[in-house]
Amino acid sequence: MSRRSIDPARLLRRISTLGEIGRDAEGRLVRLAASDSEKLGRDQFVAWLEEAGLEVAVDHIGNIFGIWNGAGGEEKPIMIGSHIDTVINAGIYDGCYGVLAGLEVIQTLKDEGFEPSRPIVVAAFTNEEGVRYAPDMMGSLVYSGGLDVAAALKTLGTDGTLLGDELARIGYAGTHAPGFMTPHAYVELHIEQGPVLEREGLSVGAVENLQGISWQRVTIDGDANHAGTTPISMRRDAGYAAARVIAFLRDRAKSSNTPTVATVGCIAFEPNAINVIPSRATFTVDLRDPDEDRLKEEEAALAAFLELLSAEEKVGISAERLARFEPVKFDSAIVRLIEAAAGDRGLACRRMTSGAGHDAQMIARIAPSAMIFVPSRSGISHNPKEFTTDVDLIAGANILLDVVCGLATGELPE
Amino acid sequence: MSRRSIDPARLLRRISTLGEIGRDAEGRLVRLAASDSEKLGRDQFVAWLEEAGLEVAVDHIGNIFGIWNGAGGEEKPIMIGSHIDTVINAGIYDGCYGVLAGLEVIQTLKDEGFEPSRPIVVAAFTNEEGVRYAPDMMGSLVYSGGLDVAAALKTLGTDGTLLGDELARIGYAGTHAPGFMTPHAYVELHIEQGPVLEREGLSVGAVENLQGISWQRVTIDGDANHAGTTPISMRRDAGYAAARVIAFLRDRAKSSNTPTVATVGCIAFEPNAINVIPSRATFTVDLRDPDEDRLKEEEAALAAFLELLSAEEKVGISAERLARFEPVKFDSAIVRLIEAAAGDRGLACRRMTSGAGHDAQMIARIAPSAMIFVPSRSGISHNPKEFTTDVDLIAGANILLDVVCGLATGELPE
């Protein structure tokens, strides 16, 4: 197995440089999709692509590609991708790490005279975070044919802008049709954004699937009555009913012995007064599971509990679907390549499920895909505290290097 | 027993007239303590006192008294009282009913040539609601010596005003020292503000005690992590812990077979995002019980549960006391007078506990006191939907008439 390595200093320097682009007056990293500050990040990335001698292509939705045609110009390319837009007050690793490691892998192979059997491409997909324009993962969704590009360009932003206008304004309304290259395989390297690798003392995650997501908003209606004068037996307490749901979801997930996770992240009571029984409780439910049947089971169990609770507590309950994504199964051959690379380098690795959404789940619609995770300290992301050690960053990039080499020499998949 | 009656039409007309004074541009009834609109209500009340031939006295904290000296000018008076300030968007009965029924009782007795053994006084206490100036029940608290009048007059309002300045401005900074008359007995007639009388089909409540109140704010600190990537076993979920407390309080109160009530009326999660595990949950706890030992037991049980939960869920929990009032026991002789009056008039009556705070609890510090309740439709108060039927209003006022006659002819208490 190859003991070649990417250039650690160059990769770390680029991560750090890109992480300083788009700081606001308070020093917060904010590169929202198609904004002025994101343009600066894009310009830097394109400059690095050109410095590495790659062909730069931009498509109608603003996805940026750095293409190394190498020897096998007619073949379908190996694509490495992620995104460089950020949330508000972001960390420096989420997305950027995968894009810059992709560039690093190509530049390393190119510089050492490696001869791939097919082109290798690094991609930075537009608007993965979805903060300014919904939905998230938009660039990869459009690229894989899941959303019409004309409709996507008409997306109205939270600031009243149209995505298409903003892309044109910053000079990234490209000329290529989304999907103009169908990948032979797609690999995405990303920080875990969860605590599993760190807590288990592992360096690498071979991501074999991605959870399905079910988001709902539940509204419970009871009676606002005086907290002092209304006997417990006469209450229709929407807040208490909400508490029962929260406890039900968590206790069920905890005792299920499955990867199911359930979270109630938002809540509001009305009238929200210390001495008034809540007449209304509104809260969100985030259910995730890598298995579609099990996700459906969890949704059904919640619905059944809500019905029971409504009768028991004499409260009105309605649930509204906010979002629903089926689980994604990644390509097992690529997952095995990742495991093999980690084994060859003596890095502790486990198969795992991605709990967050990624561009890879969109590209998986059109090409064999998988992801590599590296540890996130304390599982924190979308936050300036987001952190991965240099050692882990370099190790992850070298695993990516090995996997791309394997794919580029025709090892897998066929 | 007397079959005398108050003048129903006059009482109902006055309730309705006072209920139209202090409407804002949207038609909401808003007579906050010592405001311009409350001045109009006070002026109307004083005009009725003068029309009835009563001596008007105002004390330093703005409490208004209508005094009928009658025959026994040297004796300690029987005092009937409540308040005419309101919350924002109030109903027309809370407080005003008791004050106007007090005036009605005195006017009825005076007009028919009744000869009381001691003075009879109707009182409208300042700032019972506590919306503009805290604490609530301020006028009766000051009157009973529980709060220094100079300190009370310096109270800073939510609108930046000082109560003393505002009382002077509206012409109700009176000349009498609070407490200038020590009542022989005090009776307060009030709407129940709860559902018990209505649901049990009763006309009258003989209020024998008033719940102790314990208000706390509980703060739970966990970790904000990604809802998708953090396994259930690794979570420190402040929102789940809060739900456990809400369920604990309610289930304990429900199964206790005591009058204990527990309410969580306010809640907030941080960061309050659909896909983030709450790092912090803040909520209020309102515990009430007419028995001080039991109230202490409930507080201790909550504290013990919070300690257990903190260890179980690895969350930080702190509780801050917001308010604490011991239960008040009313005078049993007056309570028996109320029951007897109801029996003589063939009105269904029960002894009950007041779940809300009232001026009577303050005056109980200096004189034998009790309260009479009439039904509140659906238990609603502090709301334009507040409603009591004319029949119940008239019946309650006639019970008050009988009780005052009893007290004024020396029946009780001694």
GROMACS .gro file of C-alpha atoms in nm, chain B:
model
  414
  415MET     CA    1  -8.333   3.570   5.989
  416SER     CA    2  -8.343   3.889   5.785
  417ARG     CA    3  -8.508   3.879   5.446
  418ARG     CA    4  -8.383   4.227   5.372
  419SER     CA    5  -8.212   4.266   5.038
  420ILE     CA    6  -7.967   4.498   4.872
  421ASP     CA    7  -8.094   4.690   4.566
  422PRO     CA    8  -8.008   4.452   4.280
  423ALA     CA    9  -8.055   4.706   4.001
  424ARG     CA   10  -7.833   4.965   4.170
  425LEU     CA   11  -7.553   4.716   4.233
  426LEU     CA   12  -7.560   4.577   3.879
  427ARG     CA   13  -7.575   4.926   3.730
  428ARG     CA   14  -7.272   5.038   3.929
  429ILE     CA   15  -7.069   4.727   3.834
  430SER     CA   16  -7.152   4.793   3.472
  431THR     CA   17  -7.077   5.168   3.495
  432LEU     CA   18  -6.741   5.116   3.665
  433GLY     CA   19  -6.664   4.845   3.408
  434GLU     CA   20  -6.686   5.104   3.129
  435ILE     CA   21  -6.441   5.344   3.297
  436GLY     CA   22  -6.081   5.306   3.180
  437ARG     CA   23  -6.134   5.146   2.838
  438ASP     CA   24  -5.840   5.198   2.605
  439ALA     CA   25  -5.849   5.270   2.230
  440GLU     CA   26  -5.899   4.900   2.159
  441GLY     CA   27  -6.182   4.876   2.410
  442ARG     CA   28  -5.977   4.689   2.667
  443LEU     CA   29  -6.044   4.759   3.034
  444VAL     CA   30  -5.715   4.886   3.178
  445ARG     CA   31  -5.715   5.065   3.515
  446LEU     CA   32  -5.361   5.014   3.639
  447ALA     CA   33  -5.294   5.142   3.990
  448ALA     CA   34  -5.259   5.523   4.019
  449SER     CA   35  -5.293   5.580   3.645
  450ASP     CA   36  -5.513   5.841   3.477
  451SER     CA   37  -5.775   5.581   3.397
  452GLU     CA   38  -5.773   5.449   3.753
  453LYS     CA   39  -5.823   5.808   3.876
  454LEU     CA   40  -6.149   5.812   3.680
  455GLY     CA   41  -6.259   5.491   3.852
  456ARG     CA   42  -6.162   5.629   4.193
  457ASP     CA   43  -6.352   5.954   4.124
  458GLN     CA   44  -6.665   5.760   4.034
  459PHE     CA   45  -6.636   5.546   4.347
  460VAL     CA   46  -6.590   5.854   4.568
  461ALA     CA   47  -6.892   6.019   4.402
  462TRP     CA   48  -7.105   5.713   4.492
  463LEU     CA   49  -6.971   5.717   4.849
  464GLU     CA   50  -7.078   6.082   4.881
  465GLU     CA   51  -7.412   6.013   4.715
  466ALA     CA   52  -7.468   5.748   4.985
  467GLY     CA   53  -7.387   6.003   5.256
  468LEU     CA   54  -7.066   5.831   5.372
  469GLU     CA   55  -6.760   6.005   5.509
  470VAL     CA   56  -6.471   5.968   5.262
  471ALA     CA   57  -6.117   5.914   5.391
  472VAL     CA   58  -5.801   5.845   5.194
  473ASP     CA   59  -5.475   5.729   5.353
  474HIS     CA   60  -5.111   5.791   5.252
  475ILE     CA   61  -5.099   5.487   5.024
  476GLY     CA   62  -5.419   5.592   4.849
  477ASN     CA   63  -5.659   5.343   5.007
  478ILE     CA   64  -6.011   5.490   4.991
  479PHE     CA   65  -6.260   5.439   5.275
  480GLY     CA   66  -6.631   5.514   5.284
  481ILE     CA   67  -6.726   5.535   5.652
  482TRP     CA   68  -7.076   5.507   5.797
  483ASN     CA   69  -7.037   5.602   6.159
  484GLY     CA   70  -7.396   5.521   6.241
  485ALA     CA   71  -7.463   5.486   6.610
  486GLY     CA   72  -7.145   5.335   6.749
  487GLY     CA   73  -6.887   5.590   6.639
  488GLU     CA   74  -6.635   5.499   6.904
  489GLU     CA   75  -6.628   5.126   6.833
  490LYS     CA   76  -6.388   4.947   6.597
  491PRO     CA   77  -6.555   4.928   6.256
  492ILE     CA   78  -6.668   4.636   6.049
  493MET     CA   79  -6.472   4.668   5.729
  494ILE     CA   80  -6.580   4.539   5.387
  495GLY     CA   81  -6.317   4.573   5.121
  496SER     CA   82  -6.149   4.476   4.798
  497HIS     CA   83  -5.992   4.679   4.514
  498ILE     CA   84  -6.086   4.867   4.197
  499ASP     CA   85  -5.751   4.864   4.012
  500THR     CA   86  -5.733   4.610   3.729
  501VAL     CA   87  -5.489   4.408   3.518
  502ILE     CA   88  -5.443   4.487   3.147
  503ASN     CA   89  -5.749   4.374   2.946
  504ALA     CA   90  -5.942   4.290   3.261
  505GLY     CA   91  -6.290   4.167   3.332
  506ILE     CA   92  -6.533   4.391   3.521
  507TYR     CA   93  -6.588   4.181   3.837
  508ASP     CA   94  -6.249   4.107   3.996
  509GLY     CA   95  -6.223   4.340   4.298
  510CYS     CA   96  -6.488   4.588   4.185
  511TYR     CA   97  -6.770   4.349   4.275
  512GLY     CA   98  -6.655   4.330   4.637
  513VAL     CA   99  -6.609   4.705   4.673
  514LEU     CA  100  -6.943   4.796   4.512
  515ALA     CA  101  -7.128   4.523   4.703
  516GLY     CA  102  -6.975   4.666   5.023
  517LEU     CA  103  -7.107   5.010   4.935
  518GLU     CA  104  -7.442   4.854   4.842
  519VAL     CA  105  -7.469   4.676   5.178
  520ILE     CA  106  -7.394   4.995   5.372
  521GLN     CA  107  -7.630   5.205   5.161
  522THR     CA  108  -7.908   4.947   5.201
  523LEU     CA  109  -7.871   4.933   5.580
  524LYS     CA  110  -7.843   5.310   5.607
  525ASP     CA  111  -8.146   5.374   5.390
  526GLU     CA  112  -8.365   5.135   5.588
  527GLY     CA  113  -8.268   5.289   5.923
  528PHE     CA  114  -8.068   4.993   6.049
  529GLU     CA  115  -7.884   5.076   6.373
  530PRO     CA  116  -7.544   4.914   6.383
  531SER     CA  117  -7.355   4.877   6.710
  532ARG     CA  118  -7.034   5.000   6.544
  533PRO     CA  119  -6.922   5.186   6.227
  534ILE     CA  120  -6.933   5.004   5.895
  535VAL     CA  121  -6.669   5.089   5.640
  536VAL     CA  122  -6.616   5.001   5.275
  537ALA     CA  123  -6.253   5.005   5.158
  538ALA     CA  124  -6.094   5.011   4.811
  539PHE     CA  125  -5.730   4.915   4.857
  540THR     CA  126  -5.460   5.055   4.630
  541ASN     CA  127  -5.269   4.838   4.381
  542GLU     CA  128  -5.404   4.492   4.454
  543GLU     CA  129  -5.310   4.366   4.110
  544GLY     CA  130  -4.943   4.464   4.123
  545VAL     CA  131  -4.920   4.502   3.744
  546ARG     CA  132  -4.767   4.850   3.743
  547TYR     CA  133  -4.605   4.839   4.089
  548ALA     CA  134  -4.481   4.530   4.277
  549PRO     CA  135  -4.571   4.368   4.507
  550ASP     CA  136  -4.940   4.308   4.455
  551MET     CA  137  -5.189   4.357   4.742
  552MET     CA  138  -4.976   4.658   4.832
  553GLY     CA  139  -5.242   4.889   4.978
  554SER     CA  140  -5.374   4.627   5.222
  555LEU     CA  141  -5.018   4.515   5.303
  556VAL     CA  142  -4.924   4.870   5.398
  557TYR     CA  143  -5.253   4.918   5.585
  558SER     CA  144  -5.187   4.610   5.798
  559GLY     CA  145  -4.831   4.723   5.879
  560GLY     CA  146  -4.655   4.463   5.661
  561LEU     CA  147  -4.475   4.723   5.448
  562ASP     CA  148  -4.356   5.071   5.543
  563VAL     CA  149  -4.562   5.336   5.368
  564ALA     CA  150  -4.259   5.552   5.280
  565ALA     CA  151  -4.090   5.255   5.112
  566ALA     CA  152  -4.411   5.164   4.929
  567LEU     CA  153  -4.450   5.517   4.793
  568LYS     CA  154  -4.099   5.495   4.648
  569THR     CA  155  -4.186   5.184   4.447
  570LEU     CA  156  -4.060   5.216   4.091
  571GLY     CA  157  -4.322   5.120   3.833
  572THR     CA  158  -4.273   4.918   3.516
  573ASP     CA  159  -4.315   5.250   3.331
  574GLY     CA  160  -4.040   5.424   3.533
  575THR     CA  161  -4.282   5.622   3.755
  576LEU     CA  162  -4.284   5.632   4.136
  577LEU     CA  163  -4.610   5.527   4.302
  578GLY     CA  164  -4.599   5.822   4.544
  579ASP     CA  165  -4.562   6.073   4.258
  580GLU     CA  166  -4.845   5.916   4.067
  581LEU     CA  167  -5.082   5.909   4.366
  582ALA     CA  168  -5.010   6.279   4.427
  583ARG     CA  169  -5.058   6.358   4.059
  584ILE     CA  170  -5.403   6.192   4.044
  585GLY     CA  171  -5.507   6.349   4.375
  586TYR     CA  172  -5.510   6.035   4.589
  587ALA     CA  173  -5.211   6.089   4.820
  588GLY     CA  174  -5.436   6.096   5.127
  589THR     CA  175  -5.389   6.244   5.471
  590HIS     CA  176  -5.469   5.947   5.697
  591ALA     CA  177  -5.203   5.715   5.829
  592PRO     CA  178  -5.251   5.362   5.697
  593GLY     CA  179  -5.405   5.148   5.972
  594PHE     CA  180  -5.586   5.447   6.124
  595MET     CA  181  -5.892   5.227   6.188
  596THR     CA  182  -5.832   4.876   6.321
  597PRO     CA  183  -6.123   4.664   6.200
  598HIS     CA  184  -6.338   4.469   6.444
  599ALA     CA  185  -6.382   4.225   6.157
  600TYR     CA  186  -6.309   4.224   5.785
  601VAL     CA  187  -6.515   4.057   5.510
  602GLU     CA  188  -6.432   4.043   5.142
  603LEU     CA  189  -6.674   3.930   4.873
  604HIS     CA  190  -6.505   3.818   4.551
  605ILE     CA  191  -6.554   3.610   4.239
  606GLU     CA  192  -6.394   3.267   4.282
  607GLN     CA  193  -6.155   3.296   3.983
  608GLY     CA  194  -6.166   2.918   3.975
  609PRO     CA  195  -6.406   2.651   3.849
  610VAL     CA  196  -6.505   2.473   4.170
  611LEU     CA  197  -6.838   2.639   4.257
  612GLU     CA  198  -6.962   2.627   3.899
  613ARG     CA  199  -6.868   2.261   3.847
  614GLU     CA  200  -7.026   2.162   4.178
  615GLY     CA  201  -7.339   2.368   4.110
  616LEU     CA  202  -7.300   2.582   4.425
  617SER     CA  203  -7.384   2.952   4.475
  618VAL     CA  204  -7.159   3.048   4.763
  619GLY     CA  205  -6.812   2.962   4.890
  620ALA     CA  206  -6.730   3.024   5.258
  621VAL     CA  207  -6.356   3.077   5.227
  622GLU     CA  208  -6.183   2.937   5.533
  623ASN     CA  209  -5.821   2.971   5.425
  624LEU     CA  210  -5.588   3.087   5.153
  625GLN     CA  211  -5.315   2.879   4.996
  626GLY     CA  212  -4.951   2.933   5.070
  627ILE     CA  213  -4.756   3.008   4.752
  628SER     CA  214  -4.406   2.900   4.659
  629TRP     CA  215  -4.264   3.035   4.332
  630GLN     CA  216  -3.930   2.915   4.200
  631ARG     CA  217  -3.734   2.945   3.881
  632VAL     CA  218  -3.543   2.629   3.788
  633THR     CA  219  -3.248   2.637   3.547
  634ILE     CA  220  -3.107   2.317   3.399
  635ASP     CA  221  -2.775   2.313   3.216
  636GLY     CA  222  -2.673   2.040   2.974
  637ASP     CA  223  -2.483   2.033   2.645
  638ALA     CA  224  -2.597   2.177   2.313
  639ASN     CA  225  -2.513   1.908   2.059
  640HIS     CA  226  -2.627   1.805   1.714
  641ALA     CA  227  -2.963   1.628   1.723
  642GLY     CA  228  -2.855   1.390   1.450
  643THR     CA  229  -2.502   1.298   1.545
  644THR     CA  230  -2.522   1.262   1.923
  645PRO     CA  231  -2.628   0.916   2.044
  646ILE     CA  232  -2.896   0.917   2.314
  647SER     CA  233  -2.654   0.766   2.565
  648MET     CA  234  -2.410   1.055   2.525
  649ARG     CA  235  -2.663   1.335   2.570
  650ARG     CA  236  -2.694   1.586   2.851
  651ASP     CA  237  -3.036   1.710   2.741
  652ALA     CA  238  -3.162   2.003   2.950
  653GLY     CA  239  -3.501   1.995   2.777
  654TYR     CA  240  -3.561   1.630   2.858
  655ALA     CA  241  -3.465   1.692   3.221
  656ALA     CA  242  -3.713   1.983   3.234
  657ALA     CA  243  -3.986   1.757   3.096
  658ARG     CA  244  -3.913   1.505   3.372
  659VAL     CA  245  -3.961   1.776   3.636
  660ILE     CA  246  -4.291   1.893   3.484
  661ALA     CA  247  -4.422   1.537   3.477
  662PHE     CA  248  -4.297   1.468   3.831
  663LEU     CA  249  -4.472   1.773   3.977
  664ARG     CA  250  -4.801   1.705   3.809
  665ASP     CA  251  -4.806   1.331   3.875
  666ARG     CA  252  -4.715   1.386   4.240
  667ALA     CA  253  -4.985   1.649   4.289
  668LYS     CA  254  -5.243   1.434   4.110
  669SER     CA  255  -5.176   1.123   4.317
  670SER     CA  256  -5.136   1.304   4.650
  671ASN     CA  257  -5.506   1.323   4.743
  672THR     CA  258  -5.441   1.669   4.894
  673PRO     CA  259  -5.531   2.020   4.770
  674THR     CA  260  -5.171   2.069   4.655
  675VAL     CA  261  -5.146   2.227   4.310
  676ALA     CA  262  -4.829   2.248   4.102
  677THR     CA  263  -4.795   2.439   3.777
  678VAL     CA  264  -4.517   2.499   3.529
  679GLY     CA  265  -4.640   2.805   3.341
  680CYS     CA  266  -4.323   2.947   3.179
  681ILE     CA  267  -4.053   2.765   2.987
  682ALA     CA  268  -3.764   2.845   2.755
  683PHE     CA  269  -3.503   2.628   2.584
  684GLU     CA  270  -3.164   2.745   2.459
  685PRO     CA  271  -3.056   2.761   2.182
  686ASN     CA  272  -3.414   2.663   2.088
  687ALA     CA  273  -3.327   2.516   1.748
  688ILE     CA  274  -3.503   2.216   1.594
  689ASN     CA  275  -3.180   2.020   1.537
  690VAL     CA  276  -2.989   2.110   1.852
  691ILE     CA  277  -3.019   1.935   2.189
  692PRO     CA  278  -3.116   2.204   2.443
  693SER     CA  279  -2.816   2.320   2.644
  694ARG     CA  280  -3.037   2.508   2.887
  695ALA     CA  281  -3.395   2.485   3.002
  696THR     CA  282  -3.545   2.749   3.230
  697PHE     CA  283  -3.891   2.714   3.376
  698THR     CA  284  -4.103   2.836   3.665
  699VAL     CA  285  -4.265   2.627   3.936
  700ASP     CA  286  -4.579   2.747   4.114
  701LEU     CA  287  -4.658   2.530   4.417
  702ARG     CA  288  -4.959   2.603   4.641
  703ASP     CA  289  -5.108   2.440   4.945
  704PRO     CA  290  -5.332   2.569   5.227
  705ASP     CA  291  -5.114   2.384   5.480
  706GLU     CA  292  -4.767   2.523   5.551
  707ASP     CA  293  -4.617   2.188   5.655
  708ARG     CA  294  -4.742   2.025   5.338
  709LEU     CA  295  -4.615   2.314   5.125
  710LYS     CA  296  -4.272   2.267   5.282
  711GLU     CA  297  -4.294   1.893   5.211
  712GLU     CA  298  -4.370   1.965   4.846
  713GLU     CA  299  -4.075   2.203   4.820
  714ALA     CA  300  -3.851   1.941   4.978
  715ALA     CA  301  -3.979   1.669   4.746
  716LEU     CA  302  -3.903   1.888   4.444
  717ALA     CA  303  -3.553   1.966   4.574
  718ALA     CA  304  -3.484   1.594   4.628
  719PHE     CA  305  -3.609   1.509   4.280
  720LEU     CA  306  -3.391   1.778   4.124
  721GLU     CA  307  -3.087   1.636   4.302
  722LEU     CA  308  -3.163   1.284   4.182
  723LEU     CA  309  -3.229   1.404   3.828
  724SER     CA  310  -2.907   1.607   3.822
  725ALA     CA  311  -2.708   1.291   3.899
  726GLU     CA  312  -2.909   1.068   3.665
  727GLU     CA  313  -2.895   1.299   3.365
  728LYS     CA  314  -2.556   1.458   3.440
  729VAL     CA  315  -2.708   1.805   3.415
  730GLY     CA  316  -2.653   2.108   3.637
  731ILE     CA  317  -2.969   2.221   3.817
  732SER     CA  318  -3.026   2.533   4.022
  733ALA     CA  319  -3.347   2.666   4.175
  734GLU     CA  320  -3.406   3.026   4.270
  735ARG     CA  321  -3.688   3.139   4.499
  736LEU     CA  322  -3.905   3.406   4.334
  737ALA     CA  323  -4.177   3.444   4.598
  738ARG     CA  324  -4.300   3.269   4.910
  739PHE     CA  325  -4.615   3.332   5.110
  740GLU     CA  326  -4.733   3.121   5.400
  741PRO     CA  327  -5.093   2.999   5.396
  742VAL     CA  328  -5.352   3.218   5.573
  743LYS     CA  329  -5.623   3.076   5.798
  744PHE     CA  330  -5.939   3.288   5.809
  745ASP     CA  331  -6.155   3.344   6.115
  746SER     CA  332  -6.375   3.041   6.177
  747ALA     CA  333  -6.653   3.239   6.344
  748ILE     CA  334  -6.698   3.459   6.036
  749VAL     CA  335  -6.684   3.151   5.813
  750ARG     CA  336  -6.968   2.998   6.017
  751LEU     CA  337  -7.167   3.323   5.981
  752ILE     CA  338  -7.129   3.296   5.603
  753GLU     CA  339  -7.242   2.932   5.605
  754ALA     CA  340  -7.539   3.018   5.825
  755ALA     CA  341  -7.642   3.306   5.601
  756ALA     CA  342  -7.627   3.083   5.294
  757GLY     CA  343  -7.831   2.816   5.475
  758ASP     CA  344  -8.097   3.068   5.579
  759ARG     CA  345  -8.132   3.186   5.221
  760GLY     CA  346  -8.143   2.830   5.085
  761LEU     CA  347  -7.823   2.878   4.886
  762ALA     CA  348  -7.592   2.580   4.828
  763CYS     CA  349  -7.259   2.657   4.994
  764ARG     CA  350  -6.927   2.488   5.067
  765ARG     CA  351  -6.617   2.575   5.263
  766MET     CA  352  -6.324   2.633   5.035
  767THR     CA  353  -5.969   2.748   4.997
  768SER     CA  354  -5.871   3.055   4.802
  769GLY     CA  355  -5.610   2.968   4.543
  770ALA     CA  356  -5.547   3.330   4.455
  771GLY     CA  357  -5.415   3.611   4.674
  772HIS     CA  358  -5.654   3.875   4.810
  773ASP     CA  359  -5.647   4.186   5.030
  774ALA     CA  360  -5.820   3.976   5.298
  775GLN     CA  361  -5.497   3.785   5.357
  776MET     CA  362  -5.321   4.108   5.453
  777ILE     CA  363  -5.603   4.245   5.672
  778ALA     CA  364  -5.615   3.902   5.844
  779ARG     CA  365  -5.289   4.011   6.012
  780ILE     CA  366  -5.474   4.277   6.213
  781ALA     CA  367  -5.837   4.163   6.234
  782PRO     CA  368  -6.059   3.853   6.219
  783SER     CA  369  -6.122   3.812   5.847
  784ALA     CA  370  -6.291   3.585   5.596
  785MET     CA  371  -6.408   3.585   5.237
  786ILE     CA  372  -6.722   3.500   5.043
  787PHE     CA  373  -6.686   3.359   4.690
  788VAL     CA  374  -6.941   3.352   4.411
  789PRO     CA  375  -6.904   3.134   4.097
  790SER     CA  376  -6.683   3.236   3.802
  791ARG     CA  377  -6.798   3.095   3.470
  792SER     CA  378  -6.538   2.841   3.350
  793GLY     CA  379  -6.311   2.967   3.629
  794ILE     CA  380  -6.192   3.250   3.405
  795SER     CA  381  -6.062   3.580   3.541
  796HIS     CA  382  -5.813   3.852   3.445
  797ASN     CA  383  -5.977   3.836   3.107
  798PRO     CA  384  -6.273   4.006   2.932
  799LYS     CA  385  -6.446   3.665   2.945
  800GLU     CA  386  -6.466   3.688   3.325
  801PHE     CA  387  -6.835   3.638   3.407
  802THR     CA  388  -7.069   3.579   3.698
  803THR     CA  389  -7.447   3.568   3.654
  804ASP     CA  390  -7.660   3.849   3.794
  805VAL     CA  391  -7.837   3.596   4.015
  806ASP     CA  392  -7.509   3.489   4.171
  807LEU     CA  393  -7.389   3.849   4.207
  808ILE     CA  394  -7.708   3.947   4.391
  809ALA     CA  395  -7.705   3.635   4.607
  810GLY     CA  396  -7.344   3.699   4.709
  811ALA     CA  397  -7.418   4.060   4.800
  812ASN     CA  398  -7.715   3.951   5.014
  813ILE     CA  399  -7.494   3.698   5.197
  814LEU     CA  400  -7.251   3.985   5.261
  815LEU     CA  401  -7.546   4.192   5.387
  816ASP     CA  402  -7.646   3.917   5.632
  817VAL     CA  403  -7.290   3.864   5.753
  818VAL     CA  404  -7.236   4.236   5.810
  819CYS     CA  405  -7.569   4.262   5.995
  820GLY     CA  406  -7.468   3.970   6.210
  821LEU     CA  407  -7.132   4.128   6.289
  822ALA     CA  408  -7.293   4.470   6.343
  823THR     CA  409  -7.545   4.337   6.593
  824GLY     CA  410  -7.269   4.181   6.792
  825GLU     CA  411  -7.332   3.822   6.695
  826LEU     CA  412  -6.971   3.734   6.628
  827PRO     CA  413  -6.677   3.734   6.663
  828GLU     CA  414  -6.589   3.833   7.015
   0.00000   0.00000   0.00000
